[in-house]
């Protein structure tokens, strides 16, 4: 294994200054070289102005978070310089347009790289041209051949015509040459990885998981940070035969997928907490009618409209409480984009088999982050299990949709088949679908139907991989997380090891069913336990306690809208190991 | 037959009675919805439809209990959500005849947003609203179609709110077949239902279906003397303006019949390229072909 290369670059500017384009161009250059990448974009809910700060971390080893440090900072405006210069440490580089940005006081050893953009671009009036100049500078600083950037620009701009391409290549080269003449490149050049990697966002992963699972009906109402799923689906709908509908509201979204699912089509929708609130009545309807459908809630910082462009793990209780009554449904919180991709087909198989709704919890960090992946790791044709479904044949009229079977699972006939005529209902109903309230209610029938549905979930926790411990069993401390914090906790544990603290890791994915027995065994055997959550009130801690009766020794919680960085967790563990606190809230250093 | 089941379902109905569901309606004696149920049974017999070819979808309300009393596939969904469910079902299996049944509260109150947009999208559905101008199932509160001044349990001193007009709203929203019937005129209503089912696109049949239990203002007698057929009024069904004018009349004359039809507009399903060939989505194979996989991956590289 080659020496570890671990590099992070940040580009900051205002919305409208075009931070995304150079970011994507660089990301593509890196992933094509086979480097692992994790990019996090901090932004606000505005189209012009504000502050956008894109962090791109690359390594020849796997990267699980956007990391702790910045090696290079590109300031597209003064604001970026003023906000972030203090983050740069010795050896770092800060590049900026010297026509418009004045450098502040940097730490010793930070190389200040002013770029005279006007001079290099011949006074071009193109407002985003400085981004291309910066790309030239970055390419040199990273020890890359100009040809690499040349190719990437061709890909990016060829559709816009030769003139645009020529202008961009010209100024990029000017930037490259200027940097060569005036700045010192990093000691280490960007290496090559084993093989080219692809790039996706978590939302694309969720959408692709749906496509792989055989989703043929997708509906949505736009809501950040879930909209990327809709965009991918809409873009690919025609090629993949997926019916995509943008609805009048999330109530329509949820009910529409239930209608489609009832006919036998795999149907999915995604939203964020506010939209999910509107969907909740339908979640229970799917459970009562026993129609499989998958709902994705991409969490953002709440409550209410909250902070639309910031992350949080704040909807756990909302999802647990989604819809009135007592009913069976699956809830999973995947750990990263690849896991999100794999979770969707798994969830569909479970929902089909058990004829119930399933909810997948993502969050802004996973859904809007950009990550590299190895295309060979994707199973785009996963096993598809539709459960007990009747799609053809004829019956002689004694079919009962909700037949009280031993497993509780009743063979599901889709509409359109002769002899299987039946009515599904959100009112409580008997085996044959006839409403129980039609006979002045019948407590015995009601009980039987409640138990029939519940029986579908008896022992269902064996259907999925139970949580297990990563790392040494006898570690001094066990860090517990759920969902998207997997990667950052993993990296924190590696850092703790360097600081002489051995930690192991229990990450939970399946919220319902909850593997109480396995979790209890692990937690009771641990020397010290700390729960890490991206929310204020410790929603997961309280849920785990309700399911297991377990207490933990400490908490690390963050609820400022920004995701954890590894050192936040390291600091929290260290404070708790020496007994300074049992409740640590890290300070967010990067103001975005 | 077990317990309350009154009928075995008939696979190949030849008569109106053969379209009876498993149980008899539990509506109050004299409820207008009986007439509506009979009309739809009649219409389906006359159209030669088979129960397994029909999917009847409702929300919640007295009128929304309809699917249980009718011999077809059925979905008794949430209050106000029938049209959204029906849109999903129809697009996923466009070979089904999808009929939505419900009440005025269900469709125009809580479900108003779906009513607007299902009409706009021109989804090929038949929407039969049993309009009793009151909330029946919840024992008599104000509905969007209640007349101004009406005393209900929620407006004991008389309602001050104006009345919603489903016909003009449907036309303005883009519905392509907009009709009104009266539950007391079975022959006429059944004919309107047949036309609505045959129409390709979103068809509304608003039916004045009195609730003798909770609405004493607008009962059978009230309508009997007032309803007048548009067929007898020299009405041009392609003219939306006069259709709206006639729909606004509420006095000694209340028009029934077909107000408006747009025969040219294409239904949503016909505009969706992915439904052009390959049959209903629900019958298509799941999962991705090798070619589709390669395409997706190539675009992500
Ligand atoms: C979300 C929700 N809100 C309220 C109700 C209670 N509810 C049931 S039926 C109904 C109104 C029924 O009126 P309408 O749709 O006109 O039908 P009718 O009973 O008059 O036939 C209401 C308010 C409900 N079931 N669900
Ligand atoms: S309450 Fe009214 S609408 Fe309901 S069944 Fe009785 S008469 Fe019909």
Coordinates of N, CA and C in Angstrom, one line a residue, chain A residues 28 32 196-201 204 208 211-214 216-217 232 236-249 251-252 255-256 258-260 262-266 281-282 285 289 291 373 375 378 380-381 384 386 395 399 413-427 430 432-435 437-439 445, chain B residues 2-5 8-9 11 22-24 26 50-56 59-60 65 67-79 81 83-93 96 110 113-115 117-118 120-121 268 271-275 277 281-293 295-297 299-301:
Chain A
X28 N -14.5 15.1 -10.4 CA -14.4 14.1 -11.5 C -12.9 13.8 -11.8
X32 N -11.7 9.9 -11.3 CA -11.2 9.2 -12.5 C -9.8 8.6 -12.2
X196 N -10.4 3.6 -11.8 CA -11.3 4.8 -11.8 C -12.6 4.5 -11.0
X197 N -13.0 5.5 -10.2 CA -14.2 5.4 -9.4 C -15.3 6.3 -10.0
X198 N -16.5 6.0 -9.6 CA -17.6 6.8 -10.1 C -18.0 7.8 -8.9
X199 N -18.9 8.7 -9.2 CA -19.3 9.7 -8.2 C -20.9 9.6 -8.1
X200 N -21.3 9.8 -6.9 CA -22.8 9.9 -6.7 C -23.1 10.7 -5.5
X201 N -24.3 11.2 -5.4 CA -24.8 11.8 -4.1 C -25.6 10.7 -3.5
X204 N -28.8 10.2 -5.2 CA -28.7 9.4 -6.4 C -28.7 7.9 -6.1
X208 N -31.1 5.2 -7.4 CA -30.6 4.0 -8.1 C -31.0 2.8 -7.4
X211 N -34.4 2.1 -8.6 CA -34.4 1.5 -9.9 C -34.0 0.1 -9.9
X212 N -33.0 -0.2 -9.1 CA -32.5 -1.6 -9.1 C -33.5 -2.5 -8.4
X213 N -34.3 -2.0 -7.5 CA -35.3 -2.8 -6.9 C -36.5 -3.0 -7.8
X214 N -36.6 -2.3 -8.9 CA -37.7 -2.5 -9.8 C -38.8 -1.5 -9.6
X216 N -41.3 1.2 -10.3 CA -41.9 1.6 -11.6 C -42.8 2.8 -11.4
X217 N -43.0 3.2 -10.1 CA -43.8 4.4 -9.8 C -43.1 5.2 -8.8
X232 N -33.2 12.6 -10.2 CA -32.6 11.4 -10.8 C -33.6 10.6 -11.5
X236 N -34.1 9.8 -15.5 CA -34.0 8.4 -16.0 C -35.3 7.7 -16.3
X237 N -36.4 8.4 -16.0 CA -37.7 7.8 -16.1 C -38.0 7.1 -17.5
X238 N -37.7 7.8 -18.5 CA -38.1 7.2 -19.8 C -37.3 6.0 -20.2
X239 N -36.0 6.1 -19.8 CA -35.1 5.0 -20.2 C -35.4 3.7 -19.3
X240 N -35.9 4.0 -18.1 CA -36.1 2.8 -17.2 C -37.5 2.5 -17.0
X241 N -38.4 3.1 -17.8 CA -39.9 2.8 -17.7 C -40.4 3.1 -16.3
X242 N -40.0 4.2 -15.7 CA -40.5 4.6 -14.4 C -41.5 5.7 -14.6
X243 N -42.7 5.5 -14.0 CA -43.7 6.6 -14.0 C -43.3 7.6 -12.9
X244 N -43.0 8.8 -13.3 CA -42.6 9.8 -12.3 C -43.6 10.9 -12.3
X245 N -44.2 11.2 -11.1 CA -45.2 12.3 -11.0 C -44.8 13.3 -9.9
X246 N -44.8 14.5 -10.3 CA -44.7 15.6 -9.3 C -46.1 15.9 -8.9
X247 N -46.4 15.8 -7.6 CA -47.8 15.9 -7.1 C -48.1 17.3 -6.6
X248 N -49.4 17.5 -6.2 CA -49.8 18.8 -5.6 C -49.4 18.9 -4.2
X249 N -49.1 17.9 -3.5 CA -48.6 17.9 -2.1 C -48.2 16.5 -1.7
X251 N -49.3 14.7 0.6 CA -50.5 13.8 0.9 C -50.8 13.1 -0.4
X252 N -50.8 13.8 -1.5 CA -51.1 13.1 -2.8 C -50.0 12.2 -3.1
X255 N -50.4 8.9 -1.1 CA -51.5 8.1 -1.5 C -51.4 7.6 -2.9
X256 N -50.8 8.4 -3.8 CA -50.6 7.9 -5.1 C -49.7 6.7 -5.2
X258 N -49.5 4.5 -3.0 CA -50.2 3.4 -2.4 C -51.2 2.8 -3.5
X259 N -51.8 3.8 -4.3 CA -52.7 3.3 -5.4 C -51.9 2.5 -6.4
X260 N -50.7 3.0 -6.7 CA -49.9 2.3 -7.7 C -49.5 1.0 -7.2
X262 N -50.8 -0.9 -5.0 CA -51.9 -1.9 -4.9 C -52.1 -2.7 -6.2
X263 N -51.7 -2.1 -7.3 CA -51.9 -2.8 -8.6 C -50.7 -3.8 -8.8
X264 N -49.7 -3.7 -7.9 CA -48.6 -4.7 -8.1 C -47.3 -4.0 -8.5
X265 N -47.3 -2.7 -8.6 CA -46.1 -2.0 -9.0 C -45.3 -1.6 -7.8
X266 N -44.0 -1.8 -7.9 CA -43.2 -1.3 -6.8 C -43.1 0.2 -6.8
X281 N -50.5 9.9 7.5 CA -51.8 9.2 7.6 C -51.8 8.1 6.6
X282 N -51.1 8.3 5.4 CA -51.1 7.3 4.4 C -50.2 6.1 4.8
X285 N -52.4 3.9 6.4 CA -53.3 3.3 5.5 C -52.7 2.2 4.8
X289 N -54.3 -1.5 4.9 CA -54.7 -2.2 3.7 C -53.7 -3.3 3.3
X291 N -50.6 -2.9 2.0 CA -50.0 -2.6 0.7 C -48.6 -2.2 0.9
X373 N -17.5 6.0 -5.6 CA -17.8 4.6 -5.3 C -17.3 3.8 -6.4
X375 N -17.9 1.1 -9.0 CA -19.1 0.6 -9.7 C -19.2 -1.0 -9.5
X378 N -21.5 -2.3 -6.7 CA -23.0 -2.1 -6.8 C -23.6 -3.4 -7.4
X380 N -26.6 -4.0 -9.2 CA -27.7 -3.3 -9.9 C -28.8 -4.3 -10.2
X381 N -28.6 -5.6 -10.0 CA -29.7 -6.5 -10.3 C -29.8 -7.4 -9.1
X384 N -35.0 -10.1 -6.2 CA -36.3 -9.5 -6.0 C -37.3 -10.6 -5.5
X386 N -41.1 -10.9 -4.2 CA -42.4 -10.2 -4.1 C -43.3 -10.8 -3.1
X395 N -59.9 -17.8 -9.7 CA -60.3 -18.4 -8.4 C -61.8 -18.6 -8.5
X399 N -61.9 -16.5 -2.5 CA -60.7 -15.8 -2.1 C -60.9 -14.8 -1.0
X413 N -53.8 -10.8 -4.0 CA -54.1 -10.7 -5.4 C -54.2 -9.3 -5.8
X414 N -53.6 -9.0 -7.0 CA -53.7 -7.7 -7.5 C -55.0 -7.5 -8.3
X415 N -55.5 -6.3 -8.4 CA -56.8 -6.0 -9.1 C -56.6 -6.5 -10.6
X416 N -57.7 -6.9 -11.1 CA -57.7 -7.3 -12.6 C -57.8 -8.8 -12.8
X417 N -57.6 -9.6 -11.8 CA -57.7 -11.0 -12.0 C -59.1 -11.5 -11.7
X418 N -59.6 -12.3 -12.6 CA -61.0 -12.8 -12.4 C -61.1 -13.7 -11.2
X419 N -62.2 -13.6 -10.5 CA -62.4 -14.5 -9.4 C -61.8 -14.0 -8.1
X420 N -60.9 -13.0 -8.1 CA -60.2 -12.6 -6.9 C -60.7 -11.2 -6.4
X421 N -61.9 -10.9 -6.9 CA -62.5 -9.6 -6.6 C -62.6 -9.4 -5.0
X422 N -62.1 -8.3 -4.6 CA -62.1 -8.0 -3.1 C -62.0 -6.5 -2.9
X423 N -62.3 -6.1 -1.7 CA -62.2 -4.7 -1.4 C -61.2 -4.6 -0.2
X424 N -60.2 -3.7 -0.4 CA -59.2 -3.4 0.7 C -59.8 -2.2 1.4
X425 N -59.5 -2.1 2.7 CA -60.1 -1.0 3.4 C -59.2 -0.5 4.5
X426 N -59.2 0.9 4.8 CA -58.5 1.5 5.9 C -59.3 1.3 7.2
X427 N -60.6 1.1 7.1 CA -61.4 0.7 8.2 C -61.0 -0.7 8.6
X430 N -62.7 -7.7 8.2 CA -62.5 -9.1 8.5 C -61.6 -9.7 7.4
X432 N -62.3 -11.4 4.8 CA -62.8 -11.2 3.5 C -62.8 -9.7 3.0
X433 N -62.4 -8.8 3.9 CA -62.3 -7.4 3.5 C -63.6 -6.7 3.9
X434 N -64.6 -7.4 4.4 CA -65.8 -6.7 4.9 C -65.5 -5.9 6.1
X435 N -66.0 -4.7 6.2 CA -65.7 -3.9 7.3 C -66.3 -4.5 8.6
X437 N -66.9 -2.7 11.2 CA -68.0 -1.8 11.7 C -69.3 -2.0 11.0
X438 N -69.3 -2.7 9.9 CA -70.6 -3.0 9.3 C -71.5 -3.9 10.1
X439 N -70.9 -4.5 11.1 CA -71.8 -5.4 11.9 C -71.7 -4.9 13.4
X445 N -63.4 -10.4 16.2 CA -62.8 -10.3 14.9 C -61.7 -9.3 14.9
Chain B
X2 N -70.8 -16.2 5.6 CA -70.5 -16.1 7.0 C -71.0 -14.8 7.6
X3 N -71.7 -14.9 8.7 CA -72.1 -13.7 9.4 C -73.0 -12.8 8.6
X4 N -72.4 -11.6 8.4 CA -73.2 -10.6 7.7 C -73.2 -10.6 6.2
X5 N -72.4 -11.5 5.7 CA -72.3 -11.6 4.2 C -73.7 -11.9 3.6
X8 N -72.9 -13.9 -2.4 CA -71.6 -14.4 -3.0 C -71.4 -13.5 -4.3
X9 N -70.1 -13.2 -4.5 CA -69.9 -12.3 -5.6 C -70.1 -13.1 -6.9
X11 N -69.3 -13.7 -10.8 CA -68.1 -13.5 -11.6 C -68.5 -12.8 -13.0
X22 N -70.5 -7.9 -1.4 CA -70.7 -9.0 -0.4 C -71.8 -8.7 0.6
X23 N -71.9 -7.4 1.0 CA -72.9 -7.0 2.0 C -73.8 -5.9 1.4
X24 N -75.0 -5.9 2.0 CA -76.0 -4.8 1.7 C -75.6 -3.5 2.3
X26 N -75.5 -0.2 4.4 CA -76.0 0.1 5.8 C -76.4 1.5 5.9
X50 N -67.0 -6.3 -16.6 CA -66.9 -7.5 -15.6 C -66.3 -6.9 -14.3
X51 N -66.7 -7.5 -13.2 CA -66.3 -7.0 -11.9 C -64.7 -6.9 -11.8
X52 N -64.1 -7.9 -12.3 CA -62.6 -7.9 -12.2 C -61.9 -6.8 -13.1
X53 N -62.7 -6.2 -14.0 CA -62.1 -5.2 -14.8 C -62.2 -3.8 -14.2
X54 N -63.0 -3.7 -13.1 CA -63.3 -2.4 -12.4 C -62.6 -2.3 -11.1
X55 N -62.0 -1.1 -10.8 CA -61.5 -0.8 -9.5 C -62.3 0.4 -9.0
X56 N -63.0 0.2 -7.9 CA -63.8 1.3 -7.3 C -63.0 1.8 -6.1
X59 N -63.0 7.3 -0.5 CA -62.4 7.9 0.7 C -63.1 7.4 1.9
X60 N -63.6 8.4 2.8 CA -64.3 8.0 4.0 C -65.5 8.9 4.1
X65 N -68.6 4.4 1.7 CA -68.7 3.0 1.9 C -69.1 2.2 0.7
X67 N -67.7 1.1 -2.2 CA -67.1 -0.1 -2.8 C -67.5 -1.4 -2.1
X68 N -67.7 -1.4 -0.8 CA -68.1 -2.6 -0.1 C -69.4 -3.2 -0.6
X69 N -70.2 -2.3 -1.2 CA -71.6 -2.7 -1.6 C -71.7 -3.0 -3.1
X70 N -70.5 -3.0 -3.7 CA -70.5 -3.1 -5.2 C -69.5 -4.3 -5.6
X71 N -69.9 -5.0 -6.6 CA -69.1 -6.2 -7.0 C -68.0 -5.7 -8.0
X72 N -66.9 -5.4 -7.4 CA -65.7 -5.0 -8.2 C -64.5 -5.0 -7.3
X73 N -63.3 -5.0 -7.8 CA -62.2 -4.7 -7.0 C -62.4 -3.3 -6.3
X74 N -62.0 -3.2 -5.1 CA -62.3 -1.9 -4.4 C -61.2 -1.5 -3.5
X75 N -61.1 -0.2 -3.2 CA -60.2 0.3 -2.2 C -61.0 1.4 -1.4
X76 N -61.0 1.2 -0.2 CA -61.7 2.1 0.7 C -60.6 2.8 1.5
X77 N -60.2 4.0 1.0 CA -59.0 4.6 1.4 C -59.2 5.6 2.5
X78 N -58.4 6.6 2.5 CA -58.5 7.7 3.6 C -59.5 8.8 3.2
X79 N -59.9 9.5 4.2 CA -60.8 10.6 3.9 C -60.2 11.7 3.1
X81 N -58.7 11.2 0.1 CA -57.5 10.8 -0.7 C -57.8 9.9 -1.9
X83 N -58.9 10.3 -4.9 CA -58.4 10.7 -6.2 C -56.9 10.5 -6.4
X84 N -56.2 10.7 -5.3 CA -54.7 10.5 -5.4 C -54.4 9.1 -5.5
X85 N -55.1 8.2 -4.7 CA -54.9 6.8 -4.8 C -55.3 6.3 -6.2
X86 N -56.4 6.8 -6.7 CA -56.9 6.4 -8.0 C -56.0 6.8 -9.1
X87 N -55.3 7.9 -9.0 CA -54.4 8.4 -10.0 C -53.2 7.4 -10.1
X88 N -52.7 7.0 -8.9 CA -51.6 6.0 -8.9 C -52.1 4.7 -9.5
X89 N -53.2 4.2 -9.1 CA -53.7 2.9 -9.6 C -53.9 2.9 -11.1
X90 N -54.6 4.0 -11.6 CA -54.9 4.0 -13.0 C -53.6 4.1 -13.8
X91 N -52.6 4.9 -13.4 CA -51.4 5.0 -14.2 C -50.6 3.7 -14.1
X92 N -50.7 3.0 -13.0 CA -50.0 1.7 -12.8 C -50.6 0.6 -13.6
X93 N -51.9 0.7 -13.7 CA -52.6 -0.3 -14.5 C -53.7 0.3 -15.3
X96 N -57.4 -1.1 -16.2 CA -58.5 -1.1 -15.3 C -59.5 0.1 -15.5
X110 N -61.9 18.2 2.3 CA -60.5 17.7 2.7 C -59.8 17.3 1.4
X113 N -57.7 19.8 -2.9 CA -56.4 19.9 -3.6 C -56.3 18.8 -4.7
X114 N -56.7 17.6 -4.3 CA -56.6 16.5 -5.3 C -57.6 16.7 -6.4
X115 N -58.8 17.2 -6.0 CA -59.8 17.4 -7.0 C -59.4 18.4 -8.1
X117 N -56.3 19.1 -9.0 CA -55.2 18.7 -9.8 C -55.4 17.4 -10.6
X118 N -56.3 16.6 -10.1 CA -56.7 15.4 -10.9 C -57.5 15.8 -12.1
X120 N -57.1 18.8 -13.6 CA -56.1 19.5 -14.4 C -55.3 18.5 -15.2
X121 N -54.9 17.4 -14.5 CA -54.1 16.4 -15.2 C -54.9 15.5 -16.2
X268 N -54.1 11.9 -19.3 CA -52.7 11.9 -18.9 C -52.0 10.6 -19.3
X271 N -50.6 10.7 -22.7 CA -49.6 11.6 -22.9 C -48.2 11.1 -22.4
X272 N -48.3 10.1 -21.6 CA -47.1 9.6 -21.0 C -46.4 8.6 -21.9
X273 N -45.2 9.0 -22.4 CA -44.5 8.1 -23.4 C -44.3 6.7 -22.9
X274 N -44.0 6.5 -21.6 CA -43.7 5.2 -21.2 C -44.9 4.2 -21.2
X275 N -46.1 4.8 -21.3 CA -47.2 3.9 -21.4 C -47.6 3.6 -22.9
X277 N -46.1 1.8 -25.2 CA -46.1 0.4 -25.5 C -45.5 -0.4 -24.2
X281 N -48.0 -0.9 -16.5 CA -46.7 -1.0 -15.7 C -46.7 -2.1 -14.8
X282 N -47.9 -2.5 -14.2 CA -47.9 -3.5 -13.2 C -47.5 -4.9 -13.8
X283 N -47.6 -5.0 -15.1 CA -47.3 -6.3 -15.7 C -45.9 -6.4 -16.2
X284 N -45.2 -5.3 -16.1 CA -43.8 -5.3 -16.7 C -42.8 -5.9 -15.7
X285 N -41.8 -6.5 -16.3 CA -40.8 -7.2 -15.4 C -40.1 -6.2 -14.6
X286 N -39.7 -6.6 -13.3 CA -39.0 -5.7 -12.4 C -37.5 -5.8 -12.7
X287 N -36.8 -4.9 -12.2 CA -35.3 -4.9 -12.3 C -34.8 -4.4 -13.6
X288 N -33.5 -4.2 -13.6 CA -32.9 -3.5 -14.8 C -32.3 -4.5 -15.7
X289 N -32.3 -4.2 -17.0 CA -31.6 -5.0 -18.0 C -30.1 -4.7 -17.9
X290 N -29.3 -5.6 -18.5 CA -27.9 -5.3 -18.6 C -27.6 -4.0 -19.3
X291 N -28.3 -3.7 -20.3 CA -28.1 -2.5 -21.1 C -28.5 -1.2 -20.2
X292 N -29.6 -1.4 -19.5 CA -29.9 -0.2 -18.6 C -28.9 0.0 -17.5
X293 N -28.4 -1.1 -17.0 CA -27.3 -1.0 -15.9 C -26.1 -0.3 -16.5
X295 N -25.9 1.7 -19.0 CA -26.2 3.1 -19.2 C -26.1 4.0 -17.9
X296 N -26.7 3.4 -16.9 CA -26.7 4.2 -15.6 C -25.2 4.4 -15.1
X297 N -24.4 3.3 -15.1 CA -23.1 3.4 -14.6 C -22.2 4.3 -15.4
X299 N -23.1 6.9 -17.0 CA -23.4 8.3 -16.7 C -22.8 8.7 -15.3
X300 N -22.6 7.8 -14.5 CA -22.0 8.2 -13.1 C -20.5 8.3 -13.1
X301 N -19.9 7.8 -14.2 CA -18.4 7.8 -14.2 C -17.8 9.2 -14.5

